Coordinates of C-alpha atoms in Angstrom, one line a residue:
X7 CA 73.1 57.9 -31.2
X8 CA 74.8 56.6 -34.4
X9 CA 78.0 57.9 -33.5
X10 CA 78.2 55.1 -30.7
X11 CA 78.5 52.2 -33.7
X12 CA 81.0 54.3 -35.4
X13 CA 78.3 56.7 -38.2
X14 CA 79.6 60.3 -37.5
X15 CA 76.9 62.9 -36.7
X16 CA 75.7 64.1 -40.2
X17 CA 75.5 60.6 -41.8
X18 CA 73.2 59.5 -39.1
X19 CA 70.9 62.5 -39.4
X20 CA 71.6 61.6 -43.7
X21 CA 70.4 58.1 -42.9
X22 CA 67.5 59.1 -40.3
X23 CA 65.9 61.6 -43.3
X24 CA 66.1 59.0 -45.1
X25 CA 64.9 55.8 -43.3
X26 CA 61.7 58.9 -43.1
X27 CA 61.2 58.9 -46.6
X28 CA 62.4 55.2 -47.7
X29 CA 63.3 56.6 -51.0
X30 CA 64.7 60.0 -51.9
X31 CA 66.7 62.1 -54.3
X32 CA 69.3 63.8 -53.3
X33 CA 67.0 67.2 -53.6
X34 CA 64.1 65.9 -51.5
X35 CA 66.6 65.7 -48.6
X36 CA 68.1 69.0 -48.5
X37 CA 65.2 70.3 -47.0
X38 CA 65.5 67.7 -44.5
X39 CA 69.3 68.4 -42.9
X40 CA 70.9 71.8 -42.6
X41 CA 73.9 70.9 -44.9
X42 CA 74.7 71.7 -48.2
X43 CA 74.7 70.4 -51.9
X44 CA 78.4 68.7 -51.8
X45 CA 78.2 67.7 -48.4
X46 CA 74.9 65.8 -48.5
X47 CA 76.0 64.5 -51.5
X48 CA 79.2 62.9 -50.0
X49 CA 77.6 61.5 -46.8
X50 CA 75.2 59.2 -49.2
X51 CA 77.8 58.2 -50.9
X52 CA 79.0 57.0 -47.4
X53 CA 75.9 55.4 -46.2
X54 CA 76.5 53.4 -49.8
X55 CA 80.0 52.2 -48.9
X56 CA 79.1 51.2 -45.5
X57 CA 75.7 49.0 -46.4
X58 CA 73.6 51.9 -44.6
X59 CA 71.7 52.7 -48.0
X60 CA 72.2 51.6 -51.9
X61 CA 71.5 53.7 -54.5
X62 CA 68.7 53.0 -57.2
X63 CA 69.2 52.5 -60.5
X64 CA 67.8 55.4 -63.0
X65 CA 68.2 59.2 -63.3
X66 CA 68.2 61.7 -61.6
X67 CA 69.9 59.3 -58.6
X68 CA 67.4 57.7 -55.9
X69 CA 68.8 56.4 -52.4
X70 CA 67.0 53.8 -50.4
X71 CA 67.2 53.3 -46.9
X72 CA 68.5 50.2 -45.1
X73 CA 66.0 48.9 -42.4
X74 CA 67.1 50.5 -39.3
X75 CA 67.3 47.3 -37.1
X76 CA 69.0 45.5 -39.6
X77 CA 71.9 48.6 -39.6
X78 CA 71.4 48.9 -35.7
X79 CA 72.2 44.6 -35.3
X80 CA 74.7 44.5 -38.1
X81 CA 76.6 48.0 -36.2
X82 CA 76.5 46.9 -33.2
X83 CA 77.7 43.0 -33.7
X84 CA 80.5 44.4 -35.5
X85 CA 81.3 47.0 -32.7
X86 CA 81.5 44.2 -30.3
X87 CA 84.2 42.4 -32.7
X88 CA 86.0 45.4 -32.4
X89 CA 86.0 45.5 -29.1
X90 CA 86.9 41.9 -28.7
X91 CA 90.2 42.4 -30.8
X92 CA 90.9 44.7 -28.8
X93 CA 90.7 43.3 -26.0
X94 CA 92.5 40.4 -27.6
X95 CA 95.3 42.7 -28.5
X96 CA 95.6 44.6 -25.0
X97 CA 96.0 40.9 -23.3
X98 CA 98.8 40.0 -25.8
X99 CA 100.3 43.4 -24.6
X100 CA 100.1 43.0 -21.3
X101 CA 101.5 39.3 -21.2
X102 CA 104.2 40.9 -23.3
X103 CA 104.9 43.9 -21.1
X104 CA 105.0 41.0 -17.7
X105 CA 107.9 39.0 -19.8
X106 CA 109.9 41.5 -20.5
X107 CA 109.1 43.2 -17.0
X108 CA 110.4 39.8 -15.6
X109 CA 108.6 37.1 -12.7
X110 CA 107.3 40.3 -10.3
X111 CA 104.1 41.9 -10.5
X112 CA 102.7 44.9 -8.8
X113 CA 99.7 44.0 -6.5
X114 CA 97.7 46.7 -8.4
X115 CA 97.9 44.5 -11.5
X116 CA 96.6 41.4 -9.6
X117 CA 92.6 42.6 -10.0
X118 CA 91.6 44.2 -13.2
X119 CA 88.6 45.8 -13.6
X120 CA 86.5 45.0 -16.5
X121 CA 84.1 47.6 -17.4
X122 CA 81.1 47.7 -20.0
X123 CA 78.4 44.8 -20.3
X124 CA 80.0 44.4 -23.9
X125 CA 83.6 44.1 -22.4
X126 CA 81.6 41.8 -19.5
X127 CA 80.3 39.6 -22.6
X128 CA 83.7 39.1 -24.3
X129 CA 85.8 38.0 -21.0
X130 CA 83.5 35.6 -19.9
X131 CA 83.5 33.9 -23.5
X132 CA 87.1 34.3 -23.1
X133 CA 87.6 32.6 -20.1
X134 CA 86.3 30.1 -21.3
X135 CA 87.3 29.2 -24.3
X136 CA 91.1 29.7 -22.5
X137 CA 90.4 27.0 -20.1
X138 CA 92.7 24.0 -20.2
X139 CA 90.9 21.3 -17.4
X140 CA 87.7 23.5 -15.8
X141 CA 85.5 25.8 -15.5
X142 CA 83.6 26.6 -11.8
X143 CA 80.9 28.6 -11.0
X144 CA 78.6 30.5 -8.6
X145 CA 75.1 31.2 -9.5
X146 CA 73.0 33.8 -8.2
X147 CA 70.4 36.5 -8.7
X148 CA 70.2 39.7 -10.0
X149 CA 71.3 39.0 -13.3
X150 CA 72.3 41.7 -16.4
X151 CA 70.6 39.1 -19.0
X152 CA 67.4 36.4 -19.1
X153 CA 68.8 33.7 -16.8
X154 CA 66.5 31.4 -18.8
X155 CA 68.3 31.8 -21.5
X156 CA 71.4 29.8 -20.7
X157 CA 75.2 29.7 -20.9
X158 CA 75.5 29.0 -24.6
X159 CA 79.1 29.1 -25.0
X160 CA 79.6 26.2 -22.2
X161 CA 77.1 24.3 -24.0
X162 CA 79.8 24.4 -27.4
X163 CA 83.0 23.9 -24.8
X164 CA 80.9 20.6 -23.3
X165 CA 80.3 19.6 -26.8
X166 CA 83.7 20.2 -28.5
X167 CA 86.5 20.2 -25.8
X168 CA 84.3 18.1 -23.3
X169 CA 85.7 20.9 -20.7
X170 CA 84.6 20.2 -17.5
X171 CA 82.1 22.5 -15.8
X172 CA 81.2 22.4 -11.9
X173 CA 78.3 25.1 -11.1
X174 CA 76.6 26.4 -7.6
X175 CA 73.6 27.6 -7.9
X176 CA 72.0 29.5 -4.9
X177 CA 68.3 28.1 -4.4
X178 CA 66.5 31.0 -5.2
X179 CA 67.8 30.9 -8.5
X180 CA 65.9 27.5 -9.2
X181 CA 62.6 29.8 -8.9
X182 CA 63.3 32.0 -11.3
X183 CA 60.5 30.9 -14.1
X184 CA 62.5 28.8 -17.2
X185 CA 65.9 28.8 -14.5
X186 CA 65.5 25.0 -13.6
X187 CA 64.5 23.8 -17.4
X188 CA 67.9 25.5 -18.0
X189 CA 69.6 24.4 -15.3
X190 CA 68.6 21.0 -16.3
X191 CA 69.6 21.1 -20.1
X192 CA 73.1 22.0 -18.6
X193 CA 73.2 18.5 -16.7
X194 CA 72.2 16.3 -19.3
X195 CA 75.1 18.5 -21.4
X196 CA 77.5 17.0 -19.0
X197 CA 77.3 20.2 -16.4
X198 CA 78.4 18.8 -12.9
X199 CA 75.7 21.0 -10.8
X200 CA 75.3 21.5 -7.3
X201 CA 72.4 23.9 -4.8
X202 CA 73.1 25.1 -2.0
X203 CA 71.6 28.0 0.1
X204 CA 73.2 31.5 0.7
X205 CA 75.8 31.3 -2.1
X206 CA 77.8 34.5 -1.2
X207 CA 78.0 36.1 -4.9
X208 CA 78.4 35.3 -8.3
X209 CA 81.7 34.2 -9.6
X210 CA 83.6 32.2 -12.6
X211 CA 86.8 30.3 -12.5
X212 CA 89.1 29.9 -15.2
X213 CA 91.4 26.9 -14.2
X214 CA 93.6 28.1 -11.2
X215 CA 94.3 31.3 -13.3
X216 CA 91.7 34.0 -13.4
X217 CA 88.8 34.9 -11.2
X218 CA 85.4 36.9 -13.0
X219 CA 83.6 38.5 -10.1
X220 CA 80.9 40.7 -11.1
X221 CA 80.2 44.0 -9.1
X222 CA 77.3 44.5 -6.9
X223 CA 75.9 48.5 -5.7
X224 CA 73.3 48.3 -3.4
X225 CA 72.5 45.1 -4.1
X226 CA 72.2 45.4 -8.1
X227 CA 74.4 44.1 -10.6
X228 CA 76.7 46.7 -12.3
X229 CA 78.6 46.0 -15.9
X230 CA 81.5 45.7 -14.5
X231 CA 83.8 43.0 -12.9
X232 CA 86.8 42.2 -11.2
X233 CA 89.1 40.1 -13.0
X234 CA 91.5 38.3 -10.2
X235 CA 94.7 37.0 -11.6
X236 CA 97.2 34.4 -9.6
X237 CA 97.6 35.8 -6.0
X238 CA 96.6 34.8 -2.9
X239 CA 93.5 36.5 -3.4
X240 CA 92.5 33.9 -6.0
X241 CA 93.5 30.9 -4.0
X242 CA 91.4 32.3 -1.5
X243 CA 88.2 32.3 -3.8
X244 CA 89.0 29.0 -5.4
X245 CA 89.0 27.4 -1.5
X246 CA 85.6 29.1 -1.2
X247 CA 84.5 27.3 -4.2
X248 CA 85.4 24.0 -3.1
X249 CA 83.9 24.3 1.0
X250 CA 80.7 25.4 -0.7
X251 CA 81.1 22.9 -2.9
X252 CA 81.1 19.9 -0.4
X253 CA 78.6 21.0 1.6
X254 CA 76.2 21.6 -1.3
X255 CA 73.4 19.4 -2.9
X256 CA 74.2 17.6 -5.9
X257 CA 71.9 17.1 -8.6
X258 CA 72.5 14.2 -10.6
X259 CA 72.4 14.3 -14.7
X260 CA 71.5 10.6 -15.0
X261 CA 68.0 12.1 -14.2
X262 CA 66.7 12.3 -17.8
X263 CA 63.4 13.1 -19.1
X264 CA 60.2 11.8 -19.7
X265 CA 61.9 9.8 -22.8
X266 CA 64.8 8.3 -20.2
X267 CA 63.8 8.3 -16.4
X268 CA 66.1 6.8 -13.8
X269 CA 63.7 4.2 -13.8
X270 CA 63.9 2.6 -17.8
X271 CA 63.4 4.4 -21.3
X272 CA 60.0 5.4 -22.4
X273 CA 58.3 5.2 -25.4
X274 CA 58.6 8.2 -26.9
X275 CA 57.1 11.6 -26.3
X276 CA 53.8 11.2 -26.7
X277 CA 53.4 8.1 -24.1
X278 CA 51.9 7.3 -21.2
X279 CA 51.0 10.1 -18.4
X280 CA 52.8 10.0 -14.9
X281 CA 49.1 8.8 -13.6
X282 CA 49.2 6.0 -16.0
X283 CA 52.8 5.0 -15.3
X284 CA 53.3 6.3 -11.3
X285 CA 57.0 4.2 -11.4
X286 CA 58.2 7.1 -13.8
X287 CA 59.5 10.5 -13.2
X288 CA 58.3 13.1 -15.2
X289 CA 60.2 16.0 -16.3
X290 CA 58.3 18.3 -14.0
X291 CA 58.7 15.6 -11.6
X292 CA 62.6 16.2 -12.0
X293 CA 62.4 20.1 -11.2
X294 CA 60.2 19.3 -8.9
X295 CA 63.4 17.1 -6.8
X296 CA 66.0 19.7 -7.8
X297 CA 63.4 22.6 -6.1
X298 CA 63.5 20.5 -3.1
X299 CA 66.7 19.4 -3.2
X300 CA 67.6 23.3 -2.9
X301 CA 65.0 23.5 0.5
X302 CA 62.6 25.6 -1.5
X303 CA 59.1 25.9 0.3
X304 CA 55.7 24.6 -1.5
X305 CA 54.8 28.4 -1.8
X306 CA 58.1 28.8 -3.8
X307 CA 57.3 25.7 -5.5
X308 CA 53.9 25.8 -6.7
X309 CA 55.1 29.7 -8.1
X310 CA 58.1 28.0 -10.0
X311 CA 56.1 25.5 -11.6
X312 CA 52.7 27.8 -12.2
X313 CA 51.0 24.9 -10.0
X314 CA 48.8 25.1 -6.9
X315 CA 50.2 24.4 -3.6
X316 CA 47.8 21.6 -3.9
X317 CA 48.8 20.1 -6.7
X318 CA 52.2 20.5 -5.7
X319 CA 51.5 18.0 -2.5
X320 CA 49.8 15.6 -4.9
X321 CA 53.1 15.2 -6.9
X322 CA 55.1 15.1 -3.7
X323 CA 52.8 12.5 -2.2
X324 CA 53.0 10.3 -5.4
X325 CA 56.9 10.4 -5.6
X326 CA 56.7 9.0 -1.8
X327 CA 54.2 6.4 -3.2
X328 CA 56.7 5.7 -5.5
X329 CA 59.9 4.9 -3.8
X330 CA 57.7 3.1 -0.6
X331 CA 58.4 6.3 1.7
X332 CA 56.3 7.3 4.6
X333 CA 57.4 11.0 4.9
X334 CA 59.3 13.7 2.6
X335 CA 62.1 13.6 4.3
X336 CA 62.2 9.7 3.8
X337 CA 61.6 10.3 0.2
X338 CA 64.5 13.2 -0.1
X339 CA 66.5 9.8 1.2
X340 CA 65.4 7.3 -1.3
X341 CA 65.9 9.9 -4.4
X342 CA 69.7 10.3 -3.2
X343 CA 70.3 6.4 -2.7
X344 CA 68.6 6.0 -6.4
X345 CA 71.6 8.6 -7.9
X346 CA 68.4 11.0 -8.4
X347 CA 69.5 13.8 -6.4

């Protein structure tokens, strides 16, 4: 196992004998690996060097053992800066290689395939921290990682560079529980977001200059991806960006929280409930609007937001109370006109 973070074979059974014991001599472990004297002796003094043990003071010598999860985070973390240089370097290559090669391209170098969820990781960070004007996006499930978790590298581009980010999200990614909290941190971060049913598969755009479309087999996401450079190919995926794009739902950001409805600031966190003040939106009331502004059912709903389907009408009848509407679809109506939805 330790040979995949770059600890060859007889320092990672060195280290595992010793993680055992916590603290050893160098005799208490000869019993413990089938090497000898000199060679056990060498591969602690390589767990020393590389911060997988230290060596106590006193004599004879004494070794402890780094925790394993702290080796096993601070292995692999480094791994994947490898692999990111790398990958840095083999770009640089390859845009040197096309220069010298001169303006033609063969149309086998117009998709790359990016393989490894590690690899997968790096790109996407890539892409966007290459951007010049914007980044767009398809959402959908399945998903490698927590969706709940969030984009956290758009939320540093939005902050720093104020790169623009346009995002579709396929309804039946707002039920995913935690999705829509996210979702909605993203908006307020200055993410332009949009639902719409059906979106056809996941996707990133860098600019007008690369494409990240993840693989699907058999419906499940793989850890690998296509990487579309300048073609025709990609203009045909950015035109399917912006049809979807018109025809979706937007959801607007000046839809704050229960500090800063669309109806006036509040007073604080700890202020009046939604019963106590019906001409406010709370913030479940705002995931609430985005779940149907997507067309999801009460079932799907009442799931999302661990309510009732009962208490999921009670909220939708008050928001009709609220804006003077008769029926949902009335409501829907008034939330758009109010820059809610």
């Amino acid at each position: 196992m330790w040979r995949a973070v770059g600890v060859p074979e007889p320092d990672g059974l060195v280290y595992e004998a010793l993680a055992r014991r916590r603290q050893a001599a160098l005799n208490d472990l000869l019993g413990d690996v089938a090497l000898s004297r000199a060679q056990l002796r060498s591969a602690l003094g390589r767990l020393v060097d590389g911060g997988l043990a230290s060596r106590l003071p006193g004599r004879p010598a004494r070794y402890a053992a780094t925790s394993p999860d702290q080796v096993a985070t601070f292995l692999i973390a480094e791994q994947e800066r490898e692999l990111l240089r790398l990958r840095r370097h083999a770009d640089e290559l390859a845009k040197d290689i096309r220069r010298h090669e001169g303006p033609g391209q063969h149309p086998a170098e117009l998709v790359e395939v990016i393989e490894g969820a590690a690899n997968l990781r790096a790109t996407l960070v890539r892409l966007q921290r290459e951007a010049r004007v914007q980044i767009r996006g398809m959402d959908r499930p399945p998903y490698l990682d927590n969706p709940a978790s969030g984009n956290t590298e758009e939320t540093q581009q939005l902050a720093d560079r104020g790169l623009t980010y346009r995002v579709i999200y396929d309804r039946s990614a707002l039920a995913i529980p935690g999705r829509m909290a996210e979702i909605w941190r993203g908006i307020q971060s200055g993410e332009r977001a949009r639902v719409a049913s059906n979106v056809p598969m996941k996707m990133l755009l860098c600019d007008d200059r690369f494409a990240l479309i993840p693989v699907l087999a058999a419906g499940q996401l793989t850890d690998a991806a296509y990487l579309v450079h300048p073609s025709s190919l990609l203009d045909a995926v950015g035109g399917l960006f912006e049809a979807l794009w018109e025809r979706a739902v937007a959801i607007n950001r000046s839809v704050g929280g229960a500090r800063n409805g669309p109806l006036g600031p509040t007073e604080g966190g700890s202020g009046p409930t939604a019963e106590e003040q019906p001409d406010r939106l709370t913030d479940r009331d705002i995931e609430l609007l985005g779940l149907l502004a997507g067309g999801a059912t009460d079932e799907r709903i009442a799931r999302t937001l661990g309510w009732s389907v009962r208490t999921v009408h009670r909220h939708v009848h008050r928001i009709m109370a609220m804006v003077g509407a008769e029926t949902r679809f009335q409501a829907g109506m008034e939330a758009v006109r109010r820059g809610w939805v």
